[in-house]
mmCIF file of C-alpha atoms in Angstrom:
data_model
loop_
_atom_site.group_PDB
_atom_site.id
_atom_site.type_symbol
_atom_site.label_atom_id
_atom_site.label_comp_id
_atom_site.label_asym_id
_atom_site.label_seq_id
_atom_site.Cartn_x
_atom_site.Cartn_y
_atom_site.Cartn_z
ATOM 1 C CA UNK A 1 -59.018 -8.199 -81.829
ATOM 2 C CA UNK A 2 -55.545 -6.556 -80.806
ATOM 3 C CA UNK A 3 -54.648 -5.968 -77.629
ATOM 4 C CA UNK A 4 -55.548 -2.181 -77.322
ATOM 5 C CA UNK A 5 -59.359 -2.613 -78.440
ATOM 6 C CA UNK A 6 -59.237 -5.817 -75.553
ATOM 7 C CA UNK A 7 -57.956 -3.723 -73.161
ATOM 8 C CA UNK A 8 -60.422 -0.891 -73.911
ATOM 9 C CA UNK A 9 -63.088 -3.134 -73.638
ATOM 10 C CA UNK A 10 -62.219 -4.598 -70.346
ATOM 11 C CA UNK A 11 -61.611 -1.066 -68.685
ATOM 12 C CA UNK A 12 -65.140 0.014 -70.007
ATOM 13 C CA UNK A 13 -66.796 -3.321 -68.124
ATOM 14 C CA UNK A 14 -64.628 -2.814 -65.076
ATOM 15 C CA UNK A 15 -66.275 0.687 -64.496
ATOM 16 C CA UNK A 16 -69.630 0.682 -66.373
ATOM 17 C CA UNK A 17 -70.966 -1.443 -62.630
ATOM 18 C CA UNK A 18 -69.880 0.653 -60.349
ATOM 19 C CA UNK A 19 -71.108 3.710 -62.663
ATOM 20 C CA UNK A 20 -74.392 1.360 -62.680
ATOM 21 C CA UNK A 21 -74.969 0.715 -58.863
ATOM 22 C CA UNK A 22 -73.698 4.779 -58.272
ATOM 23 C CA UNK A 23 -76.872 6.115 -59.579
ATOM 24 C CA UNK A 24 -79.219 4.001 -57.860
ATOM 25 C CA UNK A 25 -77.011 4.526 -54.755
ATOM 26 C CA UNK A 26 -77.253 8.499 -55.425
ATOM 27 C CA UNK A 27 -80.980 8.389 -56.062
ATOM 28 C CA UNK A 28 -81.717 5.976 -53.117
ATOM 29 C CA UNK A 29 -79.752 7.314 -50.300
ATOM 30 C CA UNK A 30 -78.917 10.977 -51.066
ATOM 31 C CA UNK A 31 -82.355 11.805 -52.568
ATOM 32 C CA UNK A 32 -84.692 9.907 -50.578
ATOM 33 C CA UNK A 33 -83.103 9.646 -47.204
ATOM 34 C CA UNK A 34 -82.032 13.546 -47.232
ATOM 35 C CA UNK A 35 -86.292 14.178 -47.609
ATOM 36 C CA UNK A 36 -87.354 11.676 -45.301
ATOM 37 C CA UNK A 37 -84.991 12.198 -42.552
ATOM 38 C CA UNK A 38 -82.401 14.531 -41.545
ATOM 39 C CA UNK A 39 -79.751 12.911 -43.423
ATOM 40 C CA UNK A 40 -78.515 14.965 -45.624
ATOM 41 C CA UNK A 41 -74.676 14.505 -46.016
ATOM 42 C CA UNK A 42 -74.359 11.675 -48.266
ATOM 43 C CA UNK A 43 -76.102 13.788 -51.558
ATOM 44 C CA UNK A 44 -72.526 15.507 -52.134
ATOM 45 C CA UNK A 45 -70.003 13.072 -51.703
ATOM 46 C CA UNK A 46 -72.381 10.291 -53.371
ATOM 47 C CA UNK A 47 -73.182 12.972 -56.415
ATOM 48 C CA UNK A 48 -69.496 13.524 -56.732
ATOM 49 C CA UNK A 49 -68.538 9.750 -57.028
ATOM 50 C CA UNK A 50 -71.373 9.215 -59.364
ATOM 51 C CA UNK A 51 -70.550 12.495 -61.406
ATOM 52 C CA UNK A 52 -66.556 11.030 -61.340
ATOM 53 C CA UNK A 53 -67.964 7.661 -61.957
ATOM 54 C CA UNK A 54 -69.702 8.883 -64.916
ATOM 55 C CA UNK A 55 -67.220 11.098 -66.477
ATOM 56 C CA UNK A 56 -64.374 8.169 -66.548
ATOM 57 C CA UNK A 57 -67.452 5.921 -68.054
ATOM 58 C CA UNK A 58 -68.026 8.233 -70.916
ATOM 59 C CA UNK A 59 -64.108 9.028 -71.881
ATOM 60 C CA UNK A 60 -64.053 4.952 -71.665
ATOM 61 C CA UNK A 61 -66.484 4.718 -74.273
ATOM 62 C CA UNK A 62 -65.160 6.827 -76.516
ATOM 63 C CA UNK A 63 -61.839 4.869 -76.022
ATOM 64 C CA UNK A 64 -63.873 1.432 -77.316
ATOM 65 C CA UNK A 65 -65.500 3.924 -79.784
ATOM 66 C CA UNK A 66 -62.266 4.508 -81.632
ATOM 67 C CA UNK A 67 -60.258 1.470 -80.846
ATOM 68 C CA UNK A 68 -62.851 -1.149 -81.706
ATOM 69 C CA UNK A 69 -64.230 1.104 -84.651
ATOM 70 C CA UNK A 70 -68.187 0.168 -83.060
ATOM 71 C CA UNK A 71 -70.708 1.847 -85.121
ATOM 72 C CA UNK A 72 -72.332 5.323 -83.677
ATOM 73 C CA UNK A 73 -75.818 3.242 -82.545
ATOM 74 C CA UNK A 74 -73.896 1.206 -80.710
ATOM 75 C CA UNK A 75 -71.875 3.967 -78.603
ATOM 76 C CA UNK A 76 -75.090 5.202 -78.513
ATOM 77 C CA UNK A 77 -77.001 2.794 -76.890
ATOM 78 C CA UNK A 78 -74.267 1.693 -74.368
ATOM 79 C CA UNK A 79 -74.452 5.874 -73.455
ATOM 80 C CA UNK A 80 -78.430 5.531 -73.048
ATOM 81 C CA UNK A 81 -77.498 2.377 -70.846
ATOM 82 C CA UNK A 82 -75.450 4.715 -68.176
ATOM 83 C CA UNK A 83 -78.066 7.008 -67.830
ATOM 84 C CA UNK A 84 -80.728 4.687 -66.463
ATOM 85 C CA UNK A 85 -80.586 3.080 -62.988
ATOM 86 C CA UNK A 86 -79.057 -0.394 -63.190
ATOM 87 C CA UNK A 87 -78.551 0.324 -66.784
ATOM 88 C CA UNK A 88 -74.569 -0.216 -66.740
ATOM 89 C CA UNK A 89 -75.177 -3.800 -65.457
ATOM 90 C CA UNK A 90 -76.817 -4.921 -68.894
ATOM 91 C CA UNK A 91 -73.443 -3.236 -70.667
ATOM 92 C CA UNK A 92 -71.731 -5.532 -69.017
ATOM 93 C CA UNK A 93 -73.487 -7.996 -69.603
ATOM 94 C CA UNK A 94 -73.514 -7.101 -73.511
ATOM 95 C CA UNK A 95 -69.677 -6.631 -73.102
ATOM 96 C CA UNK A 96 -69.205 -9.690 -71.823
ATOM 97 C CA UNK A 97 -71.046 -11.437 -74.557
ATOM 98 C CA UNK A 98 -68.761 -9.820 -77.181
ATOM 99 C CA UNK A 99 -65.764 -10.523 -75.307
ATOM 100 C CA UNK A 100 -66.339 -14.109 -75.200
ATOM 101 C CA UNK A 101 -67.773 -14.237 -79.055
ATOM 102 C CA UNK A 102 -64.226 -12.531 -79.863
ATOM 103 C CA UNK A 103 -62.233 -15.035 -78.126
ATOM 104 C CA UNK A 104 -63.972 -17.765 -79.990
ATOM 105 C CA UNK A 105 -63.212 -15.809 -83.314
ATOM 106 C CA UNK A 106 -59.728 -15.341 -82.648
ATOM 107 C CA UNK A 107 -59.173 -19.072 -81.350
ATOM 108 C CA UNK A 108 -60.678 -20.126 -84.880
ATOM 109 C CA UNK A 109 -58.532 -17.738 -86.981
ATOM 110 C CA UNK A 110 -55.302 -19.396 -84.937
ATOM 111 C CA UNK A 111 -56.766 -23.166 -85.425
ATOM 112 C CA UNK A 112 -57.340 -21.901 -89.237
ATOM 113 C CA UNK A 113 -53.770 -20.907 -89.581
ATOM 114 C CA UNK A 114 -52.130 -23.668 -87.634
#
């Protein structure tokens, strides 16, 4: 893996948590709290930061889409992951798993060459 697809990857983990916890954040205390109570300014500025949040998470994607060549059920599936509460925090889970299997390959292909 060269550098570019690496660094793609690792910009997609460092926002697909915060894009994860946003929603449930949105949905918990702009929704609920704004019917159950009179508090009702935190639906905009949370629905902007998840909307922002969301956006940068998607042009991400397509970033790893086309650096690290991932097949279209993949990009897929990480999509369906962002739009379900808590969703993000398996991506990054997943991403972290391929990170780590694509250090072991590339440590192998430099022991292989040596």
């Amino acid at each position: 893996m060269d550098i570019k697809t690496a660094s793609a990857l690792h910009r997609l983990r460092l926002i697909s948590v915060p894009e994860a916890l946003s929603f449930p954040a949105l949905l918990i205390f702009g929704s609920l709290l704004s019917r159950i109570s009179d508090v009702d300014y935190l639906m905009m500025p949370l629905g902007i930061l998840h909307g922002v949040l969301f956006v940068i998470y998607a042009i991400f994607l397509l970033d790893v889409w086309n650096k690290a060549k991932w097949p279209f059920k993949k990009v897929l599936m990480f999509f369906g992951l962002a739009l379900l509460p808590f969703g993000g925090l398996y991506g990054d889970k997943l991403l972290k798993r391929d990170e780590a299997d694509s250090v072991i390959a590339a440590r192998a292909r430099e022991a292989a060459d040596a």
